[in-house]
Short mmCIF file of C-alpha atoms in Angstrom, two decimals:
data_model
loop_
_atom_site.label_atom_id
_atom_site.label_comp_id
_atom_site.label_asym_id
_atom_site.label_seq_id
_atom_site.Cartn_x
_atom_site.Cartn_y
_atom_site.Cartn_z
CA MET A 1 76.19 37.12 -29.81
CA SER A 2 75.68 40.64 -30.83
CA ASP A 3 72.06 40.58 -29.50
CA ILE A 4 73.31 39.57 -26.16
CA LEU A 5 75.99 42.19 -26.04
CA PHE A 6 73.54 44.87 -27.09
CA TRP A 7 71.19 43.68 -24.41
CA ILE A 8 73.90 43.81 -21.74
CA LEU A 9 74.97 47.34 -22.89
CA SER A 10 71.35 48.40 -22.76
CA VAL A 11 70.97 47.16 -19.22
CA VAL A 12 74.11 48.81 -17.96
CA LEU A 13 73.21 51.96 -19.51
CA THR A 14 69.68 52.01 -18.17
CA LEU A 15 71.14 51.24 -14.78
CA LEU A 16 73.74 53.95 -15.08
CA VAL A 17 71.07 56.45 -16.30
CA GLY A 18 68.74 55.26 -13.25
CA LEU A 19 71.63 55.70 -10.67
CA ILE A 20 72.40 59.23 -11.97
CA THR A 21 68.84 60.21 -11.98
CA LEU A 22 68.44 58.87 -8.34
CA ALA A 23 71.71 60.54 -7.24
CA VAL A 24 70.39 63.85 -8.79
CA CYS A 25 66.89 63.46 -7.22
CA TYR A 26 68.42 62.81 -3.77
CA ALA A 27 70.88 65.79 -4.16
CA ARG A 28 67.94 68.21 -4.98
CA TRP A 29 65.34 66.48 -2.68
CA HIS A 30 65.02 69.50 -0.31
CA TYR A 31 65.36 72.16 -3.06
CA GLY A 32 62.24 74.53 -3.08
CA GLU A 33 61.64 74.21 0.84
CA LEU A 34 63.20 77.48 1.52
CA GLU A 35 61.62 79.29 -1.28
CA LYS A 36 58.18 78.35 0.13
CA ILE A 37 58.84 80.56 3.14
CA LYS A 38 57.08 83.92 2.75
CA GLY A 39 59.60 86.89 2.64
CA LEU A 40 62.79 84.77 2.81
CA ASN A 41 65.77 85.74 0.69
CA VAL A 42 67.33 82.54 -0.51
CA VAL A 43 70.88 82.16 -1.87
CA THR A 44 70.19 80.57 -5.31
CA PRO A 45 71.41 76.90 -5.29
CA TYR A 46 73.48 75.28 -8.23
CA PHE A 47 71.89 72.45 -10.01
CA ILE A 48 73.35 70.20 -7.28
CA GLY A 49 75.79 71.00 -4.38
CA GLY A 50 73.63 73.54 -2.66
CA SER A 51 74.10 77.43 -2.71
CA ASP A 52 77.82 77.39 -2.61
CA PRO A 53 79.41 74.00 -3.61
CA PHE A 54 82.73 75.86 -3.94
CA PHE A 55 82.79 77.04 -0.27
CA TYR A 56 86.08 75.17 0.37
CA LYS A 57 87.87 77.91 -1.72
CA LYS A 58 86.52 80.68 0.42
CA ILE A 59 86.96 82.02 3.93
CA CYS A 60 83.75 81.02 5.37
CA CYS A 61 83.40 83.65 8.20
CA ASP A 62 84.01 86.48 5.56
CA GLU A 63 81.37 84.94 3.15
CA ASP A 64 78.96 84.82 6.00
CA THR A 65 79.47 88.57 6.65
CA ARG A 66 79.05 89.38 2.97
CA ARG A 67 75.89 87.60 2.66
CA VAL A 68 74.15 89.13 5.65
CA LYS A 69 75.00 92.54 4.10
CA LYS A 70 73.51 91.37 0.79
CA PHE A 71 70.47 89.26 1.60
CA GLY A 72 69.70 90.71 5.05
CA LYS A 73 69.83 89.28 8.72
CA ILE A 74 67.66 86.43 7.82
CA PHE A 75 68.21 84.47 4.66
CA GLY A 76 68.03 80.87 3.35
CA PHE A 77 70.89 78.76 2.18
CA TYR A 78 71.33 75.19 0.95
CA GLU A 79 74.27 73.42 2.36
CA GLY A 80 74.52 70.66 -0.12
CA ARG A 81 71.09 69.22 -0.07
CA SER A 82 70.19 70.53 3.30
CA PRO A 83 68.11 73.69 3.92
CA HIS A 84 69.59 76.19 6.47
CA ILE A 85 68.11 79.58 7.64
CA TYR A 86 70.91 81.92 8.61
CA ILE A 87 69.96 84.38 11.30
CA ALA A 88 72.03 87.40 12.35
CA ASP A 89 69.23 89.26 14.31
CA THR A 90 69.93 89.34 17.96
CA GLU A 91 66.11 89.17 18.94
CA LEU A 92 65.57 86.13 17.00
CA ILE A 93 68.81 84.61 18.49
CA ARG A 94 67.41 85.23 21.89
CA LEU A 95 64.06 83.55 21.03
CA ILE A 96 65.54 80.58 19.26
CA PHE A 97 68.34 79.79 21.53
CA ILE A 98 66.90 80.60 24.88
CA LYS A 99 63.16 81.43 25.11
CA ASP A 100 61.87 78.97 22.52
CA PHE A 101 64.69 76.31 23.18
CA ASP A 102 62.16 73.40 23.15
CA HIS A 103 61.62 74.05 19.54
CA PHE A 104 65.33 74.02 18.81
CA HIS A 105 67.03 71.77 21.37
CA ASN A 106 68.90 69.59 18.87
CA LYS A 107 71.99 70.08 16.76
CA ARG A 108 72.75 68.10 13.60
CA ILE A 109 73.53 64.35 14.17
CA MET A 110 76.71 63.75 12.29
CA GLU A 111 78.75 60.67 11.53
CA PHE A 112 82.61 61.18 11.87
CA GLY A 113 83.78 57.70 11.13
CA HIS A 114 84.92 56.47 14.42
CA PRO A 115 83.00 55.37 17.57
CA LEU A 116 85.20 57.65 19.98
CA ILE A 117 83.81 60.73 18.26
CA ASN A 118 80.57 59.79 17.02
CA GLU A 119 78.89 60.33 20.52
CA MET A 120 80.51 63.54 21.47
CA MET A 121 77.96 65.38 23.77
CA ASP A 122 77.42 68.32 21.40
CA ILE A 123 75.88 66.20 18.60
CA LEU A 124 73.87 63.74 20.75
CA PRO A 125 70.06 63.59 20.53
CA TYR A 126 68.31 65.85 23.01
CA GLU A 127 67.40 63.37 25.74
CA LYS A 128 70.72 61.66 25.63
CA TRP A 129 72.50 64.99 25.56
CA LYS A 130 70.62 66.10 28.52
CA VAL A 131 71.61 63.07 30.66
CA VAL A 132 75.35 63.19 29.58
CA ARG A 133 75.51 66.99 30.10
CA ASN A 134 74.08 66.57 33.67
CA CYS A 135 76.80 63.96 34.29
CA LEU A 136 79.57 66.43 33.21
CA SER A 137 78.32 69.76 34.43
CA PRO A 138 79.28 69.29 38.04
CA GLN A 139 82.78 68.94 36.91
CA LEU A 140 82.82 72.29 35.40
CA THR A 141 81.22 74.35 38.28
CA THR A 142 83.06 77.06 39.85
CA GLY A 143 84.04 75.00 42.73
CA LYS A 144 85.39 72.22 40.53
CA ILE A 145 87.28 74.85 38.42
CA ARG A 146 88.94 75.97 41.68
CA THR A 147 90.13 72.38 42.34
CA MET A 148 91.52 72.04 38.69
CA SER A 149 93.04 75.50 38.95
CA TYR A 150 95.96 73.94 40.91
CA GLN A 151 96.62 71.35 38.21
CA MET A 152 96.31 74.03 35.69
CA LEU A 153 98.70 76.50 37.31
CA ASP A 154 101.09 73.83 37.72
CA ALA A 155 101.19 73.14 33.97
CA ILE A 156 101.17 76.84 33.25
CA ASN A 157 104.28 77.35 35.57
CA ASP A 158 106.15 74.31 34.27
CA TRP A 159 105.48 75.72 30.70
CA MET A 160 106.52 79.16 31.68
CA GLY A 161 109.71 77.72 33.13
CA SER A 162 110.41 76.04 29.75
CA LEU A 163 109.71 79.21 27.80
CA SER A 164 111.83 81.44 30.11
CA ALA A 165 114.76 79.15 29.68
CA LYS A 166 114.50 79.95 25.94
CA VAL A 167 114.46 83.57 26.55
CA GLU A 168 117.03 83.56 28.99
CA SER A 169 120.14 83.72 26.64
CA ASN A 170 118.51 86.83 24.85
CA LYS A 171 116.16 89.61 26.02
CA THR A 172 113.99 88.92 22.94
CA TYR A 173 112.71 85.73 21.61
CA LYS A 174 111.23 85.33 18.27
CA PHE A 175 108.26 82.81 18.46
CA ASN A 176 105.28 81.17 16.85
CA PRO A 177 102.43 81.82 19.18
CA LYS A 178 100.38 78.96 17.77
CA GLU A 179 103.11 76.35 18.28
CA VAL A 180 104.09 77.60 21.65
CA TYR A 181 100.57 77.75 22.99
CA THR A 182 99.57 74.29 21.55
CA GLY A 183 102.11 72.88 23.92
CA LEU A 184 100.54 74.53 26.96
CA THR A 185 96.86 73.62 26.19
CA ILE A 186 97.78 70.02 25.47
CA GLU A 187 99.55 69.80 28.82
CA VAL A 188 96.68 71.42 30.64
CA ILE A 189 94.17 69.06 29.22
CA ALA A 190 96.36 65.97 29.70
CA ARG A 191 96.67 66.69 33.49
CA CYS A 192 93.07 68.00 34.01
CA ALA A 193 91.20 65.56 31.75
CA PHE A 194 93.39 62.56 31.31
CA ALA A 195 95.16 62.67 34.97
CA THR A 196 98.52 62.32 32.85
CA LYS A 197 101.61 64.67 32.98
CA ILE A 198 103.30 64.64 29.63
CA ASN A 199 105.51 67.77 29.61
CA ALA A 200 104.41 68.27 25.90
CA PHE A 201 106.22 71.58 25.73
CA ASP A 202 109.72 70.01 26.34
CA ASP A 203 109.45 66.64 24.76
CA GLU A 204 108.57 67.04 21.01
CA LYS A 205 108.67 63.23 20.52
CA ASN A 206 105.98 62.63 23.17
CA LEU A 207 103.31 60.24 21.44
CA PHE A 208 100.41 61.97 23.46
CA ALA A 209 101.45 65.54 22.09
CA GLN A 210 102.20 64.22 18.65
CA ASN A 211 98.72 62.68 18.38
CA ILE A 212 96.98 65.54 19.80
CA LYS A 213 98.47 67.68 17.13
CA ARG A 214 97.10 65.46 14.45
CA LEU A 215 93.55 65.81 15.94
CA MET A 216 93.57 69.49 14.95
CA ILE A 217 90.12 69.83 13.12
CA GLN A 218 90.44 70.32 9.36
CA LYS A 219 94.11 70.37 9.42
CA LYS A 220 93.93 68.82 5.89
CA GLU A 221 93.14 71.46 3.26
CA PRO A 222 89.49 71.23 2.36
CA ASP A 223 88.64 70.16 -1.33
CA ILE A 224 85.65 69.20 -3.35
CA LEU A 225 85.05 66.16 -1.34
CA TRP A 226 83.68 68.27 1.47
CA SER A 227 81.02 69.71 -0.93
CA VAL A 228 80.32 66.18 -2.14
CA ALA A 229 79.71 64.85 1.63
CA ALA A 230 77.43 67.91 2.13
CA THR A 231 75.55 66.68 -0.92
CA PHE A 232 75.52 63.11 0.02
CA PRO A 233 75.81 63.02 3.71
CA PHE A 234 75.92 59.15 3.87
CA LEU A 235 79.56 59.65 2.57
CA GLN A 236 80.78 61.90 5.50
CA CYS A 237 82.49 59.06 7.18
CA ILE A 238 84.64 58.07 4.07
CA PRO A 239 87.34 58.71 4.71
CA PRO A 240 87.12 59.15 8.56
CA PHE A 241 86.92 62.90 9.87
CA LEU A 242 90.05 62.33 11.92
CA PRO A 243 92.84 59.70 11.41
CA LYS A 244 91.73 56.21 12.63
CA GLU A 245 95.15 55.40 14.12
CA VAL A 246 95.14 58.62 16.26
CA MET A 247 91.68 57.73 17.51
CA ASP A 248 92.77 54.22 18.35
CA PHE A 249 95.71 55.54 20.16
CA PHE A 250 93.53 57.76 22.47
CA GLY A 251 91.21 54.85 22.85
CA GLU A 252 93.85 52.79 24.31
CA VAL A 253 95.13 55.61 26.47
CA LEU A 254 91.63 56.16 27.83
CA THR A 255 91.05 52.62 28.44
CA ARG A 256 94.24 52.22 30.51
CA VAL A 257 93.69 55.37 32.51
CA LEU A 258 90.24 54.38 33.32
CA ARG A 259 91.09 50.83 34.22
CA GLU A 260 94.15 51.78 36.44
CA ARG A 261 91.81 54.23 38.26
CA ARG A 262 89.24 51.70 38.88
CA THR A 263 91.63 49.06 40.09
CA SER A 264 93.97 51.38 42.20
CA GLY A 265 91.88 51.12 45.41
CA ASN A 266 92.30 54.68 46.03
CA PRO A 267 89.42 56.79 47.30
CA LYS A 268 87.51 58.87 44.53
CA ILE A 269 88.53 62.25 44.10
CA ASN A 270 85.55 63.04 41.66
CA ASP A 271 87.55 64.27 38.90
CA PHE A 272 86.95 63.99 35.25
CA VAL A 273 88.35 60.28 35.15
CA ASP A 274 86.13 59.34 38.14
CA VAL A 275 83.11 60.85 36.34
CA MET A 276 83.67 58.66 33.25
CA ASN A 277 84.09 55.52 35.38
CA ASP A 278 80.77 56.41 37.19
CA MET A 279 79.13 56.71 33.51
CA ILE A 280 80.64 53.38 32.42
CA GLU A 281 79.30 51.71 35.79
CA LYS A 282 75.82 53.20 35.19
CA SER A 283 75.80 52.06 31.55
CA THR A 284 75.34 48.43 32.92
CA THR A 285 73.17 49.29 35.90
CA SER A 286 71.02 52.19 35.12
CA PRO A 287 67.69 51.59 33.19
CA GLU A 288 67.87 55.21 31.98
CA PHE A 289 71.32 54.76 30.51
CA LYS A 290 70.30 51.50 28.90
CA LYS A 291 67.25 53.03 27.42
CA LEU A 292 69.17 55.90 25.93
CA GLY A 293 72.07 53.82 24.72
CA ILE A 294 74.76 55.36 26.82
CA THR A 295 77.63 52.97 26.90
CA GLU A 296 81.19 52.96 27.98
CA THR A 297 82.06 54.37 24.52
CA THR A 298 79.68 57.14 25.13
CA ALA A 299 81.61 58.05 28.22
CA MET A 300 84.99 57.85 26.55
CA CYS A 301 83.61 60.18 23.88
CA GLN A 302 83.18 62.90 26.37
CA ALA A 303 87.05 62.77 27.05
CA MET A 304 87.70 63.14 23.37
CA PHE A 305 85.13 66.06 23.07
CA PHE A 306 86.74 67.85 26.00
CA LEU A 307 90.16 67.26 24.25
CA ILE A 308 89.13 68.21 20.55
CA ALA A 309 87.07 71.18 21.54
CA GLY A 310 89.43 72.47 24.28
CA PHE A 311 92.94 72.63 23.11
CA GLU A 312 92.49 74.10 19.52
CA THR A 313 90.13 76.71 20.59
CA THR A 314 92.18 77.96 23.68
CA THR A 315 95.33 77.93 21.65
CA PHE A 316 93.53 80.03 18.93
CA THR A 317 92.30 82.55 21.50
CA LEU A 318 95.81 82.98 23.27
CA THR A 319 97.42 83.33 19.90
CA MET A 320 94.96 86.00 18.72
CA MET A 321 95.22 87.90 22.03
CA SER A 322 98.96 88.03 21.80
CA TYR A 323 98.61 89.28 18.37
CA TYR A 324 96.27 92.12 19.32
CA LEU A 325 98.37 93.16 22.37
CA ALA A 326 101.51 93.35 20.13
CA LYS A 327 99.53 95.43 17.59
CA SER A 328 97.95 97.74 20.40
CA PRO A 329 100.89 98.94 22.65
CA ASN A 330 98.62 101.19 24.68
CA VAL A 331 96.25 98.42 25.40
CA GLN A 332 99.08 96.21 26.36
CA GLN A 333 100.59 98.94 28.72
CA ARG A 334 97.36 99.27 30.47
CA LEU A 335 97.05 95.48 30.95
CA LEU A 336 100.63 95.20 32.11
CA GLU A 337 99.92 97.96 34.71
CA GLU A 338 96.87 95.86 35.93
CA VAL A 339 98.71 92.71 36.11
CA ASP A 340 101.51 94.55 38.08
CA ASP A 341 99.04 96.00 40.67
CA TYR A 342 97.37 92.57 40.97
CA LEU A 343 100.71 90.89 41.83
CA HIS A 344 101.70 93.54 44.33
CA ARG A 345 98.34 93.12 46.09
CA HIS A 346 98.68 89.22 46.22
CA GLY A 347 102.45 88.75 46.85
CA GLY A 348 103.24 87.79 43.27
CA LYS A 349 100.70 85.02 43.35
CA ILE A 350 98.13 84.31 40.49
CA GLU A 351 95.27 82.31 41.98
CA HIS A 352 91.75 81.19 41.14
CA GLU A 353 90.10 82.96 44.03
CA THR A 354 91.64 86.37 42.85
CA ILE A 355 91.95 86.10 39.04
CA ALA A 356 88.69 87.81 38.50
CA GLU A 357 90.19 91.02 39.74
CA LEU A 358 91.93 91.36 36.38
CA VAL A 359 88.91 92.94 34.81
CA TYR A 360 91.00 94.40 31.86
CA LEU A 361 92.45 91.10 31.17
CA ASN A 362 89.00 89.58 31.04
CA ALA A 363 87.83 92.42 28.70
CA SER A 364 90.95 91.99 26.34
CA MET A 365 90.13 88.30 26.23
CA ASN A 366 86.49 88.95 25.25
CA GLU A 367 87.33 91.59 22.80
CA THR A 368 89.82 89.10 21.05
CA LEU A 369 86.98 86.42 20.92
CA ARG A 370 84.75 89.08 19.44
CA LEU A 371 86.90 90.07 16.60
CA HIS A 372 88.25 86.48 16.00
CA SER A 373 86.12 83.87 17.26
CA PRO A 374 87.42 80.25 16.87
CA LEU A 375 83.96 78.98 16.18
CA ILE A 376 82.46 80.04 12.92
CA ARG A 377 78.70 79.56 13.53
CA ILE A 378 76.57 78.23 16.08
CA GLU A 379 73.48 76.10 14.96
CA ARG A 380 70.22 74.37 16.17
CA VAL A 381 68.01 72.12 14.37
CA CYS A 382 64.21 72.87 14.46
CA VAL A 383 62.29 69.98 16.18
CA LYS A 384 58.68 71.41 15.91
CA LYS A 385 57.10 74.23 13.80
CA TRP A 386 58.07 77.60 14.86
CA LEU A 387 56.43 80.85 13.92
CA HIS A 388 57.80 84.44 14.61
CA GLY A 389 54.83 86.69 14.79
CA SER A 390 56.36 90.16 13.89
CA THR A 391 58.35 88.89 10.67
CA GLY A 392 55.88 85.91 9.85
CA LEU A 393 58.95 83.71 9.73
CA ILE A 394 58.10 80.08 9.68
CA ILE A 395 60.77 77.47 10.56
CA GLN A 396 59.59 73.93 9.86
CA PRO A 397 60.93 70.84 11.73
CA GLY A 398 64.10 69.54 10.16
CA ILE A 399 65.43 72.90 8.98
CA THR A 400 68.86 73.84 10.52
CA VAL A 401 69.20 77.51 11.82
CA GLN A 402 72.76 78.77 11.51
CA VAL A 403 74.03 81.89 13.38
CA PRO A 404 77.19 83.50 11.62
CA ILE A 405 79.26 84.52 14.58
CA SER A 406 81.46 87.00 12.65
CA ALA A 407 78.64 88.69 11.00
CA VAL A 408 76.95 89.43 14.36
CA HIS A 409 80.23 90.31 16.18
CA LEU A 410 81.00 92.92 13.35
CA ASP A 411 77.71 94.46 13.10
CA GLU A 412 78.02 98.16 14.04
CA ILE A 413 74.49 98.10 15.50
CA ASN A 414 75.87 95.64 18.09
CA PHE A 415 79.40 97.14 18.60
CA GLU A 416 80.37 100.66 17.78
CA GLN A 417 83.61 100.75 15.31
CA PRO A 418 83.29 96.89 15.27
CA GLU A 419 86.79 96.52 13.41
CA GLU A 420 88.73 98.10 16.13
CA PHE A 421 90.26 96.31 19.16
CA ARG A 422 88.73 98.17 22.05
CA PRO A 423 88.64 95.97 25.22
CA GLU A 424 86.83 98.84 27.15
CA ARG A 425 83.67 97.67 25.58
CA PHE A 426 83.72 94.59 28.03
CA LEU A 427 84.62 96.42 31.29
CA PRO A 428 82.15 95.93 33.93
CA GLU A 429 80.97 99.77 33.82
CA ASN A 430 79.96 99.23 30.10
CA LYS A 431 78.01 96.09 30.70
CA GLU A 432 74.73 97.85 30.31
CA LYS A 433 75.66 99.04 26.90
CA LEU A 434 76.17 95.46 25.59
CA ASN A 435 73.61 93.41 23.96
CA PRO A 436 74.08 89.94 25.82
CA TYR A 437 72.80 88.19 22.53
CA ALA A 438 75.52 89.77 20.43
CA PHE A 439 78.36 87.99 21.75
CA LEU A 440 78.45 84.33 20.76
CA SER A 441 81.87 82.87 21.03
CA PHE A 442 80.81 80.39 23.70
CA GLY A 443 77.37 79.93 22.19
CA GLN A 444 73.91 80.78 23.79
CA GLY A 445 71.31 79.16 25.81
CA PRO A 446 71.22 75.69 27.49
CA HIS A 447 73.31 74.10 24.74
CA ASN A 448 76.26 76.60 25.17
CA CYS A 449 79.82 75.79 25.75
CA ILE A 450 80.04 73.50 28.79
CA GLY A 451 83.75 74.21 29.09
CA MET A 452 83.37 78.01 29.00
CA ARG A 453 84.53 78.49 32.84
CA PHE A 454 87.54 76.18 32.29
CA ALA A 455 88.64 77.87 29.02
CA LYS A 456 88.36 81.38 30.54
CA GLU A 457 90.31 80.36 33.53
CA GLU A 458 93.19 78.80 31.60
CA ILE A 459 93.32 81.83 29.08
CA GLN A 460 93.45 84.39 31.98
CA MET A 461 95.89 82.46 34.20
CA ALA A 462 98.19 81.73 31.23
CA MET A 463 98.16 85.41 29.88
CA ALA A 464 98.83 86.94 33.39
CA THR A 465 101.61 84.49 33.92
CA ILE A 466 103.31 85.58 30.69
CA LEU A 467 102.82 89.37 31.27
CA LYS A 468 104.35 88.89 34.66
CA GLN A 469 107.69 88.60 32.87
CA PHE A 470 107.32 89.37 29.31
CA LYS A 471 105.64 91.75 26.79
CA PHE A 472 104.70 91.06 23.09
CA GLU A 473 106.18 93.06 20.16
CA ASP A 474 105.42 92.96 16.54
CA THR A 475 108.68 93.58 14.65
CA HIS A 476 107.76 91.06 11.87
CA ASN A 477 104.80 92.77 10.34
CA ALA A 478 102.54 89.82 11.48
CA ASN A 479 99.10 89.55 9.79
CA ILE A 480 96.28 87.22 10.38
CA LYS A 481 95.58 85.03 7.22
CA ILE A 482 92.53 82.85 7.81
CA LYS A 483 92.64 79.67 5.89
CA PRO A 484 89.74 78.91 3.34
CA GLY A 485 87.17 76.30 3.63
CA ARG A 486 86.96 75.98 7.37
CA ILE A 487 83.30 75.31 8.37
CA PHE A 488 83.52 74.51 12.08
CA LEU A 489 86.57 76.20 13.63
CA ASN A 490 88.69 78.95 12.11
CA ASN A 491 92.34 78.24 11.22
CA TYR A 492 95.05 80.59 10.06
CA GLU A 493 98.58 80.67 8.73
CA PRO A 494 101.31 80.85 11.36
CA PHE A 495 102.91 84.11 12.15
CA GLU A 496 105.72 85.31 14.43
CA LEU A 497 105.94 87.65 17.21
CA ASP A 498 108.61 88.73 19.57
CA LEU A 499 108.45 87.78 23.34
CA VAL A 500 110.45 90.45 25.10
CA LYS A 501 111.67 90.31 28.72
CA ARG A 502 110.28 92.95 30.96
CA GLU A 503 112.90 95.20 32.76
#
């Protein structure tokens, strides 16, 4: 009996040691690849877990800026087991993201634990991405934005009416910008992408609005499991990246909206819903769609991509812009004067055809995005060997290139006095002074943000509508406190400002 027990224990111990050895080998499999690259400074990795397994305790954009100052504008870094090269040099950004795009046309393929987000356009393989993007791009041209601007303005005006009613009893209204703008951005996306009017800013019990708020990326505080998932990527979908019940809710909403449009018998209006239905039809008839595996789920994923990528980033930008205007009375005054002049010229109307005249508003938006980009990094994956002649940098297939946005935006070579809020940098007369590859909030090259025009239109129209009636004041000593551990989108602690009715 004792011999059998000893044998069982020996087998169990051997298997356990073998599993641990395999796990360690797997976790360290790519270690050494970056060190082989001549002249590349590498952030030394831990035994397992990569160069910084405790990233979830730190503010990633600040860490990126610190590392660029310490290791230079090109350095190696292991994210878990994966070798990454960080680049903050604008000439290399131009080459990698634009000129030599054929070497870097992919992003990382990621598993998020639910079919409705596993095929979002931004993470599709190149050939599939190209077809899906070509389907969606016509929906985000200037002409289509003009059409959607009517829905957008209706949502903004309805939201503004609700907000004005709250201020009516008092000239000053203390508000949480993040909370207030979330209601607006939810409504805009619901109307423009889902053809659904929900009045999210008035009805706090609205299921659509409640579930969108639960979609906020990395709402849960990061912990060691994020580091474990980076070291063992096959664990990324356990648990799902976003709540399953929330994704199922939107799956049902999308299915219903798409079905109702198909069976309505009404003529096509070629909006986002019609485009998704066209993609669904092609998934059963087009040889190209079948070959690439573009299915009904792929089409529905793009609505979720628009939703997830759109509402949180726009809310973030509007919130930060309000903060900087409240902190910079001189800038706000100039902007108020520009808005007043614009309204006087156009009979008090804010419209797509004329919104571009608000050049200082556009500059203020860009300066806000420069100082606080919602996106932390932009990335590309090398698909064929790339050599940079003057530096000798060699990037092998499979290595991920990361560009730390904050480090580039706060580089005094790219922007004088980079810590200061100076919208004048982005005025048309100063365009020649700007390096076009040093502003990265919407990405760069063919893989840039497909919704850039839509986002800019919404931000500018919303801010112009607010400043028509109100101004921002900081009487609560508001401060921006970025939350630690965020690796995709920046998040921050809520703060309060005063919304003051203009005389």
